[in-house]
Amino acid sequence: MLIGELAALVGVSTRTVRHYHHLGLLPEPERTSGGYRAYRMRDAVLLARVRRLAELGLSLDEIRDVLADDQGKDLREVLRELDDDLARQQEAIGTRRARLAALLEEPELGADSAVSPEMGEVLRDLAPDGSAFAQLDQGMLALLDTVADPEDREWALRALRPFTEPGVVERVHEMYARLDEIAGADPGDSRLPALAADLAAHIPAELAGAMSGSEEWMDLVFAELTPAQAVVFRQVVALLKKEG
Amino acid sequence: MLIGELAALVGVSTRTVRHYHHLGLLPEPERTSGGYRAYRMRDAVLLARVRRLAELGLSLDEIRDVLADDQGKDLREVLRELDDDLARQQEAIGTRRARLAALLEEPELGADSAVSPEMGEVLRDLAPDGSAFAQLDQGMLALLDTVADPEDREWALRALRPFTEPGVVERVHEMYARLDEIAGADPGDSRLPALAADLAAHIPAELAGAMSGSEEWMDLVFAELTPAQAVVFRQVVALLKKEG
DNA sequence: CTTGACCTTGACGCTACGTCAACGTCTCTA
DNA sequence: TAGAGACGTTGACGTAGCGTCAAGGTCAAG
């Protein structure tokens, strides 16, 4: 039997057979005068054994160990571990499918999808309306949602909910629009103080406190702003500090 | 933000971040004077986006496509395909776990395990009793079980069942033992004709017909036999042919 | 000035083979 | 007897998503 015949008999590729030789799973057979591998029934029997175990899902390393031990004692143990592993995989896939199903339910499926359902709701209410500022803002909310620990996340969601109420959403969009408008403005632009005042009036104290808590965080946020926007937010911070 | 800080923020390794740069999933940020990557919030937002999609199970290639399209239209399609794929995986795992459970039920778990339940029964009844001939014979039955198409398999099982009946099993083991005994014997040994006659008496005609059907198959089987055993089986074949 | 923590690029490792490449062997046929 | 075509040989790269050195540069602190 040449390698192609053996492979066809057992139902694998010749590459697979050679691979098993390389790994020592299958002994190299004698060679013909021409250098071809000459297989016998024993080889087919062995190869079939390997395939049966492989099709169960054992790794080739595990198969080698099992065949080396030869006894059924170790095999039973390996199979149990494998079953546990498969059970975990099934569970993980189930979880992912549940998340997928929830996502597919959503009417909008934007770049910031795949966040938690609660944050998804907030983001949908605040809707990406083409505003550059809104995009960054909502991206950061999505970031927060994926990296914050559960309690911080809950806290943030509670703090955000007021913005999603009808009547308030429109004000938020108006702020986004005004921030976009002044993006390229001069730092001394006359519209800035009014915008800062309006923003400060809409941001609750607790949110402000949390935001300005970390110096580095604030630096990172300010680094994303245009000079004019930065001026506005420095004024907002000042106003909120005075107020609190 | 340096790479380590970004990675910690989003919850990945620095290697992962660099990998995403390499794949073009994440744009390379500016560098500090010292050559360090200097990240900003936008990068964290983007990285979090990538991670959310990756954790859903999308491949990095798919993520790049989805982010390139930017629209939710394609994302929905990709997610549906992914869900189908996961459903298939779940089913496959379920099948494997069922086979595993069946296997773990079995009291004996030998080298030829993981065959079909029916063949498992036959092999258990014929039990590996240390006979070298029995080992090869039963290995070949296992091979047959894994490579034959369903109808041939059914046929073989029906033809084998008589051997597993109480009263017959003992005769089978006796034959195995006698074949082992004469393994190294002279081709002219006086025990050979009797053994051949006894074997022929126990092998039904249909099985004999099937076995001798393929020339190559017979060659492969004979190649596994010692000279004395080969003599015996040539006599068996002759006897069965005369009888049929 | 040194230490130690961080950064840089480059490259190999992992799983289970698929897929060339470049070349030898064997069988069949003109 | 030569050539074609089917098969075999070894060697090496590719896959997915990073982990893990290696060999070295940068930076803040003591």
Coordinates of C-alpha atoms (C1' of nucleotides) in Angstrom, one line a residue:
Chain A
M1 CA 0.0 0.0 0.0
L2 CA 1.4 3.4 -1.0
I3 CA 0.7 6.5 1.0
G4 CA -2.2 7.6 -1.3
E5 CA -3.9 4.3 -1.0
L6 CA -3.6 4.3 2.8
A7 CA -4.9 7.8 3.0
A8 CA -7.9 7.0 0.8
L9 CA -8.6 3.9 2.8
V10 CA -8.8 5.7 6.1
G11 CA -10.2 8.9 4.7
V12 CA -7.5 11.5 5.3
S13 CA -5.0 13.4 3.1
T14 CA -1.5 12.2 2.4
R15 CA -0.3 15.3 4.1
T16 CA -2.0 14.2 7.2
V17 CA -0.3 10.9 7.2
R18 CA 3.1 12.5 6.7
H19 CA 2.3 14.9 9.4
Y20 CA 1.5 12.1 11.8
H21 CA 4.9 10.5 10.9
H22 CA 6.6 13.8 11.7
L23 CA 4.9 13.9 15.1
G24 CA 5.7 10.3 15.8
L25 CA 2.0 9.4 16.0
L26 CA 2.5 6.8 13.3
P27 CA 5.7 4.8 12.8
E28 CA 7.5 5.3 9.5
P29 CA 7.0 2.1 7.4
E30 CA 9.5 0.3 5.3
R31 CA 10.4 1.9 2.0
T32 CA 10.3 0.4 -1.5
S33 CA 13.4 0.3 -3.6
G34 CA 12.3 3.6 -5.1
G35 CA 12.0 5.2 -1.7
Y36 CA 8.2 5.1 -1.4
R37 CA 6.6 4.3 1.9
A38 CA 5.2 0.8 1.9
Y39 CA 2.3 0.5 4.3
R40 CA 0.7 -2.6 5.8
M41 CA -2.6 -3.3 7.5
R42 CA -1.1 -2.6 11.0
D43 CA -0.5 0.9 9.8
A44 CA -4.0 1.4 8.6
V45 CA -5.3 0.0 11.9
L46 CA -3.1 2.5 13.8
L47 CA -4.0 5.4 11.6
A48 CA -7.7 4.6 12.1
R49 CA -7.2 4.6 15.8
V50 CA -5.6 8.0 15.7
R51 CA -8.3 9.4 13.5
R52 CA -11.1 8.1 15.8
L53 CA -9.5 9.9 18.8
A54 CA -8.8 13.0 16.7
E55 CA -12.4 13.2 15.6
L56 CA -13.5 13.1 19.2
G57 CA -11.6 16.3 19.6
L58 CA -8.4 15.2 21.3
S59 CA -5.3 17.2 20.3
L60 CA -2.6 15.2 18.6
D61 CA -0.4 15.6 21.7
E62 CA -3.1 14.1 23.8
I63 CA -3.5 11.3 21.4
R64 CA 0.2 10.5 21.5
D65 CA 0.0 10.4 25.3
V66 CA -3.1 8.2 25.3
L67 CA -1.6 5.8 22.8
A68 CA 1.7 5.7 24.8
D69 CA -0.1 4.8 28.0
D70 CA -2.0 2.2 26.1
Q71 CA -4.2 1.6 29.1
G72 CA -7.8 2.8 29.2
K73 CA -7.2 4.4 32.6
D74 CA -5.7 7.6 31.3
L75 CA -8.0 7.7 28.3
R76 CA -11.1 8.0 30.5
E77 CA -9.5 10.8 32.4
V78 CA -8.6 12.7 29.2
L79 CA -12.1 12.2 27.8
R80 CA -13.6 13.6 30.9
E81 CA -11.4 16.7 30.8
L82 CA -12.3 17.0 27.1
D83 CA -16.0 16.9 27.9
D84 CA -15.6 19.5 30.6
D85 CA -13.8 21.7 28.1
L86 CA -16.5 21.2 25.5
A87 CA -19.2 22.0 28.1
R88 CA -17.4 25.3 28.8
Q89 CA -17.2 26.0 25.1
Q90 CA -20.9 25.4 24.6
E91 CA -21.7 27.7 27.4
A92 CA -19.4 30.4 26.0
I93 CA -21.0 30.1 22.6
G94 CA -24.4 30.2 24.2
T95 CA -23.5 33.5 25.9
R96 CA -22.2 35.0 22.7
R97 CA -25.3 33.9 20.7
A98 CA -27.5 35.5 23.3
R99 CA -25.6 38.8 22.9
L100 CA -25.8 38.4 19.2
A101 CA -29.5 37.9 19.3
A102 CA -29.9 40.9 21.5
L103 CA -27.8 43.0 19.1
L104 CA -29.7 41.8 16.0
E105 CA -32.9 42.9 17.7
E106 CA -31.7 46.5 17.8
P107 CA -33.0 48.7 15.0
E108 CA -29.8 50.8 14.7
L109 CA -26.4 49.0 14.4
G110 CA -23.7 51.6 14.3
A111 CA -20.0 51.7 14.9
D112 CA -20.5 51.7 18.7
S113 CA -22.6 48.6 18.7
A114 CA -22.0 45.6 20.9
V115 CA -22.1 47.6 24.1
S116 CA -24.3 46.6 27.0
P117 CA -28.0 46.8 26.3
E118 CA -28.4 49.6 28.8
M119 CA -25.7 51.7 27.2
G120 CA -27.0 50.8 23.8
E121 CA -30.3 52.4 24.8
V122 CA -28.6 55.6 25.9
L123 CA -26.6 55.8 22.8
R124 CA -29.6 55.2 20.6
D125 CA -31.5 57.9 22.4
L126 CA -28.6 60.3 22.0
A127 CA -28.4 59.2 18.4
P128 CA -25.4 59.8 16.2
D129 CA -26.5 62.8 14.2
G130 CA -23.4 63.5 12.2
S131 CA -21.9 65.9 14.8
A132 CA -18.2 65.4 15.1
F133 CA -18.3 66.2 18.8
A134 CA -21.2 63.8 19.4
Q135 CA -19.3 61.0 17.7
L136 CA -16.4 61.4 20.0
D137 CA -18.6 61.9 23.0
Q138 CA -20.6 58.8 22.3
G139 CA -17.5 56.8 21.5
M140 CA -16.2 57.7 24.9
L141 CA -19.4 56.5 26.5
A142 CA -19.1 53.2 24.7
L143 CA -15.5 53.0 25.8
L144 CA -16.5 53.6 29.4
D145 CA -19.2 51.0 29.0
T146 CA -16.7 48.3 27.9
V147 CA -13.9 49.1 30.3
A148 CA -15.5 50.2 33.6
D149 CA -16.2 47.7 36.3
P150 CA -19.9 47.0 36.8
E151 CA -20.5 49.5 39.7
D152 CA -18.9 52.4 37.9
R153 CA -20.9 51.4 34.8
E154 CA -24.2 51.4 36.8
W155 CA -23.3 54.7 38.3
A156 CA -22.5 56.3 35.0
L157 CA -25.8 55.0 33.5
R158 CA -27.8 56.5 36.3
A159 CA -26.0 59.8 35.8
L160 CA -26.6 59.7 32.1
R161 CA -30.3 58.8 32.1
P162 CA -31.6 62.4 32.6
F163 CA -30.0 63.4 29.3
T164 CA -32.1 60.9 27.4
E165 CA -35.4 62.1 28.6
P166 CA -37.7 63.8 26.0
G167 CA -37.2 67.5 26.1
V168 CA -33.6 67.1 27.3
V169 CA -32.4 65.2 24.4
E170 CA -33.0 68.1 22.1
R171 CA -30.9 70.4 24.4
V172 CA -28.1 67.9 24.2
H173 CA -28.2 67.9 20.4
E174 CA -28.3 71.7 20.5
M175 CA -25.1 71.7 22.6
Y176 CA -23.4 69.2 20.3
A177 CA -24.3 71.5 17.4
R178 CA -23.0 74.6 19.1
L179 CA -19.8 72.9 20.0
D180 CA -19.3 71.8 16.4
E181 CA -20.0 75.4 15.2
I182 CA -17.3 76.9 17.4
A183 CA -14.8 74.2 16.7
G184 CA -12.6 76.3 14.5
A185 CA -13.4 79.6 16.2
D186 CA -10.9 82.0 17.8
P187 CA -10.3 81.4 21.5
G188 CA -11.7 84.9 22.1
D189 CA -14.9 84.3 20.2
S190 CA -17.9 86.0 21.7
R191 CA -20.1 82.9 21.6
L192 CA -17.9 80.9 24.0
P193 CA -19.0 82.3 27.4
A194 CA -22.6 81.8 26.6
L195 CA -22.0 78.2 25.5
A196 CA -20.0 77.5 28.6
A197 CA -22.8 78.9 30.8
D198 CA -25.4 76.8 29.1
L199 CA -23.3 73.7 29.3
A200 CA -22.6 74.2 33.0
A201 CA -26.3 74.6 33.6
H202 CA -27.0 71.2 32.2
I203 CA -24.3 69.2 33.9
P204 CA -25.2 67.9 37.3
A205 CA -22.6 68.4 40.0
E206 CA -21.9 64.7 40.6
L207 CA -21.0 64.2 37.0
A208 CA -18.7 67.2 37.0
G209 CA -17.1 66.0 40.2
A210 CA -16.4 62.5 38.8
M211 CA -15.0 63.9 35.6
S212 CA -12.6 66.4 37.1
G213 CA -11.5 63.8 39.6
S214 CA -8.6 62.5 37.5
E215 CA -6.0 64.9 36.2
E216 CA -4.8 62.6 33.5
W217 CA -8.3 61.8 32.4
M218 CA -9.0 65.5 31.9
D219 CA -5.8 66.0 30.0
L220 CA -6.7 63.2 27.6
V221 CA -10.1 64.7 27.1
F222 CA -8.8 68.2 26.5
A223 CA -6.3 66.9 24.1
E224 CA -9.2 66.0 21.8
L225 CA -10.7 69.5 21.8
T226 CA -10.0 72.3 19.5
P227 CA -8.5 75.4 21.2
A228 CA -11.9 77.1 21.3
Q229 CA -13.7 74.1 22.7
A230 CA -11.0 73.8 25.3
V231 CA -11.6 77.3 26.4
V232 CA -15.3 76.5 26.7
F233 CA -14.7 73.5 28.9
R234 CA -12.2 75.3 31.1
Q235 CA -14.8 77.8 31.7
V236 CA -17.4 75.1 32.4
V237 CA -15.1 73.5 35.0
A238 CA -14.5 76.8 36.6
L239 CA -18.3 77.5 36.7
L240 CA -19.1 74.2 38.2
K241 CA -16.3 74.5 40.8
K242 CA -17.6 77.9 41.9
E243 CA -21.2 76.5 42.0
G244 CA -20.2 73.4 44.0
Chain B
M1 CA -0.9 57.8 27.0
L2 CA 1.8 55.2 26.3
I3 CA 1.0 51.8 24.9
G4 CA 1.0 50.1 28.3
E5 CA -1.5 52.6 29.7
L6 CA -3.8 52.3 26.7
A7 CA -3.6 48.5 26.9
A8 CA -4.4 48.5 30.6
L9 CA -7.3 50.9 30.0
V10 CA -9.0 48.8 27.5
G11 CA -7.9 45.5 29.0
V12 CA -5.7 44.0 26.4
S13 CA -1.9 43.3 26.1
T14 CA 0.5 45.7 24.5
R15 CA 1.3 42.9 22.0
T16 CA -2.4 43.0 21.0
V17 CA -2.3 46.7 20.4
R18 CA 0.8 46.4 18.2
H19 CA -0.7 43.5 16.4
Y20 CA -3.7 45.7 15.5
H21 CA -1.4 48.4 14.3
H22 CA 0.3 45.8 12.1
L23 CA -3.0 44.7 10.6
G24 CA -4.1 48.2 10.1
L25 CA -7.0 47.9 12.5
L26 CA -5.8 50.7 14.6
P27 CA -3.9 53.7 13.1
E28 CA -0.4 54.3 14.3
P29 CA -0.4 57.3 16.6
E30 CA 2.1 60.1 16.8
R31 CA 5.4 59.4 18.4
T32 CA 7.1 61.1 21.3
S33 CA 10.6 62.5 20.9
G34 CA 11.9 59.3 22.2
G35 CA 10.0 57.2 19.7
Y36 CA 7.2 56.0 22.0
R37 CA 3.7 55.8 20.6
A38 CA 1.6 58.6 22.1
Y39 CA -2.1 57.6 22.2
R40 CA -5.1 59.8 22.7
M41 CA -8.7 59.2 23.6
R42 CA -9.7 58.6 20.0
D43 CA -7.4 55.6 19.9
A44 CA -8.9 54.2 23.1
V45 CA -12.3 54.6 21.6
L46 CA -11.3 52.8 18.5
L47 CA -9.5 50.1 20.3
A48 CA -12.5 49.4 22.5
R49 CA -14.7 49.2 19.3
V50 CA -12.4 46.6 17.9
R51 CA -12.4 44.6 21.1
R52 CA -16.2 44.6 21.4
L53 CA -16.4 43.2 17.9
A54 CA -13.6 40.7 18.6
E55 CA -15.2 39.5 21.7
L56 CA -18.4 38.8 19.8
G57 CA -16.3 36.4 17.8
L58 CA -15.6 38.3 14.6
S59 CA -12.3 37.6 13.0
L60 CA -9.9 40.6 12.8
D61 CA -10.4 40.6 9.0
E62 CA -14.1 40.8 9.4
I63 CA -13.7 43.6 11.9
R64 CA -11.6 45.6 9.5
D65 CA -14.2 45.2 6.8
V66 CA -17.0 46.2 9.1
L67 CA -15.1 49.2 10.3
A68 CA -14.3 50.2 6.8
D69 CA -17.9 50.0 5.6
D70 CA -18.8 52.1 8.7
Q71 CA -22.5 51.5 7.9
G72 CA -24.6 49.1 10.1
K73 CA -25.9 47.4 7.0
D74 CA -23.0 45.1 6.5
L75 CA -22.5 44.6 10.2
R76 CA -25.9 43.1 10.5
E77 CA -25.2 40.7 7.7
V78 CA -21.9 39.6 9.2
L79 CA -23.5 39.1 12.6
R80 CA -26.1 36.9 11.1
E81 CA -23.5 34.8 9.4
L82 CA -21.6 34.6 12.6
D83 CA -24.6 33.4 14.4
D84 CA -25.3 30.7 11.9
D85 CA -21.7 29.6 12.3
L86 CA -22.0 29.5 16.0
A87 CA -25.1 27.5 15.8
R88 CA -23.3 25.0 13.6
Q89 CA -20.5 24.8 16.1
Q90 CA -22.9 24.3 19.0
E91 CA -24.5 21.4 17.2
A92 CA -21.1 19.9 16.3
I93 CA -20.1 20.1 19.9
G94 CA -23.3 18.6 21.0
T95 CA -22.8 15.6 18.8
R96 CA -19.3 15.1 20.0
R97 CA -20.4 15.4 23.6
A98 CA -23.1 12.8 23.0
R99 CA -20.4 10.4 21.6
L100 CA -18.2 11.2 24.6
A101 CA -21.0 10.5 27.0
A102 CA -21.7 7.1 25.3
L103 CA -18.0 6.3 25.4
L104 CA -17.7 7.2 29.1
E105 CA -20.6 4.8 29.8
E106 CA -18.6 1.9 28.5
P107 CA -16.9 -0.2 31.2
E108 CA -13.8 -1.0 29.0
L109 CA -11.9 1.7 27.3
G110 CA -9.2 0.2 25.2
A111 CA -7.1 1.2 22.3
D112 CA -9.8 0.5 19.8
S113 CA -12.3 2.6 21.6
A114 CA -14.4 5.3 19.9
V115 CA -15.9 3.0 17.4
S116 CA -19.6 2.9 16.8
P117 CA -21.6 1.6 19.8
E118 CA -22.5 -1.6 17.9
M119 CA -19.0 -2.5 17.0
G120 CA -18.0 -1.5 20.5
E121 CA -20.3 -4.2 21.7
V122 CA -18.8 -6.8 19.4
L123 CA -15.3 -5.9 20.4
R124 CA -16.2 -6.1 24.0
D125 CA -17.7 -9.5 23.6
L126 CA -14.6 -10.7 21.7
A127 CA -12.5 -9.0 24.4
P128 CA -8.8 -8.4 23.9
D129 CA -7.3 -11.3 25.8
G130 CA -3.6 -10.6 25.2
S131 CA -3.5 -12.7 22.0
A132 CA -1.4 -11.1 19.4
F133 CA -3.6 -12.4 16.6
A134 CA -6.7 -11.2 18.4
Q135 CA -5.3 -7.7 18.7
L136 CA -4.7 -7.4 15.0
D137 CA -8.0 -9.0 14.1
Q138 CA -9.9 -6.7 16.4
G139 CA -7.9 -3.7 15.2
M140 CA -9.0 -4.5 11.7
L141 CA -12.6 -4.8 12.8
A142 CA -12.3 -1.3 14.3
L143 CA -10.7 -0.1 11.1
L144 CA -13.5 -1.5 9.1
D145 CA -16.0 0.1 11.4
T146 CA -14.5 3.6 10.9
V147 CA -13.9 3.5 7.2
A148 CA -16.7 1.4 5.7
D149 CA -19.8 3.1 4.5
P150 CA -23.0 2.5 6.6
E151 CA -24.4 -0.4 4.6
D152 CA -21.2 -2.4 4.5
R153 CA -20.8 -1.7 8.2
E154 CA -24.3 -3.0 8.9
W155 CA -23.6 -6.0 6.8
A156 CA -20.4 -6.8 8.6
L157 CA -22.0 -6.4 12.0
R158 CA -24.7 -8.9 11.1
A159 CA -22.1 -11.3 9.8
L160 CA -20.1 -10.9 13.0
R161 CA -22.9 -11.3 15.5
P162 CA -22.9 -15.1 15.5
F163 CA -19.3 -15.1 16.9
T164 CA -20.3 -13.1 19.9
E165 CA -23.0 -15.5 21.1
P166 CA -22.3 -17.4 24.3
G167 CA -20.8 -20.8 23.5
V168 CA -19.2 -19.5 20.3
V169 CA -17.1 -16.8 21.9
E170 CA -15.1 -19.5 23.6
R171 CA -14.4 -21.2 20.3
V172 CA -13.2 -17.9 18.9
H173 CA -10.8 -17.4 21.7
E174 CA -9.6 -21.0 21.3
M175 CA -8.9 -20.3 17.6
Y176 CA -7.0 -17.1 18.5
A177 CA -4.9 -19.1 21.0
R178 CA -4.1 -21.8 18.5
L179 CA -3.2 -19.3 15.9
D180 CA -0.8 -17.7 18.4
E181 CA 0.7 -21.0 19.2
I182 CA 1.6 -21.9 15.7
A183 CA 2.8 -18.4 14.9
G184 CA 6.5 -19.4 14.8
A185 CA 5.9 -23.0 13.7
D186 CA 7.3 -24.6 10.6
P187 CA 5.1 -24.4 7.5
G188 CA 5.0 -28.2 7.5
D189 CA 3.9 -28.4 11.2
S190 CA 1.4 -31.2 11.8
R191 CA -1.1 -29.0 13.7
L192 CA -1.8 -26.7 10.7
P193 CA -4.3 -28.9 8.7
A194 CA -6.4 -29.5 11.7
L195 CA -6.5 -25.8 12.6
A196 CA -7.4 -24.9 9.0
A197 CA -10.2 -27.4 9.1
D198 CA -11.6 -26.0 12.4
L199 CA -11.4 -22.5 11.2
A200 CA -13.1 -23.3 7.9
A201 CA -15.9 -25.0 9.9
H202 CA -16.6 -21.8 11.8
I203 CA -16.5 -19.3 9.0
P204 CA -19.8 -18.8 7.2
A205 CA -19.7 -18.8 3.4
E206 CA -20.8 -15.3 2.9
L207 CA -18.0 -13.9 5.1
A208 CA -15.5 -16.0 3.2
G209 CA -16.8 -14.8 -0.1
A210 CA -16.6 -11.1 0.9
M211 CA -13.1 -11.5 2.3
S212 CA -11.6 -13.2 -0.8
G213 CA -13.4 -10.8 -3.1
S214 CA -10.5 -8.4 -3.3
E215 CA -7.1 -9.6 -4.3
E216 CA -5.3 -6.6 -2.8
W217 CA -7.1 -6.9 0.5
M218 CA -6.1 -10.5 0.8
D219 CA -2.5 -9.7 0.0
L220 CA -2.5 -7.1 2.7
V221 CA -4.0 -9.5 5.3
F222 CA -1.5 -12.3 4.4
A223 CA 1.3 -9.8 4.7
E224 CA 0.5 -9.6 8.4
L225 CA 0.7 -13.4 9.0
T226 CA 3.6 -15.5 9.9
P227 CA 4.5 -18.2 7.3
A228 CA 2.8 -20.9 9.2
Q229 CA -0.4 -18.7 9.7
A230 CA -0.3 -17.9 6.0
V231 CA -0.3 -21.6 5.2
V232 CA -3.3 -22.2 7.5
F233 CA -5.3 -19.4 5.8
R234 CA -4.4 -20.5 2.3
Q235 CA -5.8 -23.9 3.3
V236 CA -8.9 -22.3 4.8
V237 CA -9.5 -20.4 1.6
A238 CA -9.1 -23.6 -0.4
L239 CA -11.5 -25.5 1.9
L240 CA -14.2 -22.8 1.7
K241 CA -13.9 -22.6 -2.0
K242 CA -14.3 -26.3 -2.4
E243 CA -17.3 -26.2 0.0
G244 CA -19.0 -23.3 -1.8
Chain C
dC1 C1' 25.2 57.6 37.3
dT2 C1' 22.8 53.6 37.9
dT3 C1' 18.7 51.0 38.4
dG4 C1' 14.3 49.4 37.0
dA5 C1' 10.2 50.0 34.5
dC6 C1' 8.8 50.9 30.4
dC7 C1' 9.3 51.3 25.2
dT8 C1' 11.2 49.9 20.3
dT9 C1' 11.5 46.4 16.3
dG10 C1' 12.2 41.6 14.8
dA11 C1' 11.4 37.0 14.9
dC12 C1' 10.0 32.4 16.3
dG13 C1' 6.2 29.4 18.5
dC14 C1' 1.6 27.5 18.6
dT15 C1' -2.5 23.8 15.8
dA16 C1' -3.3 20.7 12.2
dC17 C1' -2.6 20.4 8.5
dG18 C1' -3.1 23.0 3.0
dT19 C1' -0.5 24.2 -0.7
dC20 C1' 3.2 25.1 -3.6
dA21 C1' 8.0 24.0 -5.4
dA22 C1' 11.4 21.2 -7.4
dC23 C1' 12.3 16.8 -8.3
dG24 C1' 12.4 11.4 -8.4
dT25 C1' 9.6 6.9 -9.6
dC26 C1' 6.5 4.0 -11.9
dT27 C1' 3.1 2.5 -15.4
dC28 C1' 1.1 3.0 -19.7
dT29 C1' 1.1 4.0 -24.4
dA30 C1' 2.6 5.6 -29.2
Chain D
dT1 C1' 12.3 3.3 -26.2
dA2 C1' 10.8 7.7 -25.2
dG3 C1' 7.5 10.5 -23.3
dA4 C1' 3.3 11.6 -20.7
dG5 C1' 0.8 11.5 -16.6
dA6 C1' -0.1 9.9 -12.0
dC7 C1' 2.0 9.2 -8.1
dG8 C1' 5.8 9.7 -4.6
dT9 C1' 9.8 12.4 -2.1
dT10 C1' 11.5 16.3 1.1
dG11 C1' 11.4 21.2 2.3
dA12 C1' 9.3 25.3 3.3
dC13 C1' 5.8 28.8 3.8
dG14 C1' 0.8 30.1 5.2
dT15 C1' -3.0 30.1 8.4
dA16 C1' -5.3 33.3 13.5
dG17 C1' -4.2 35.8 17.1
dC18 C1' -1.5 36.8 19.6
dG19 C1' 2.6 35.0 23.6
dT20 C1' 7.1 35.2 24.4
dC21 C1' 11.9 35.9 24.0
dA22 C1' 15.9 38.8 22.3
dA23 C1' 18.6 42.9 22.0
dG24 C1' 18.5 47.2 22.7
dG25 C1' 16.8 52.4 23.5
dT26 C1' 14.1 56.0 26.8
dC27 C1' 12.8 57.9 31.0
dA28 C1' 11.9 59.0 35.9
dA29 C1' 13.7 58.3 40.4
dG30 C1' 17.3 57.5 43.9

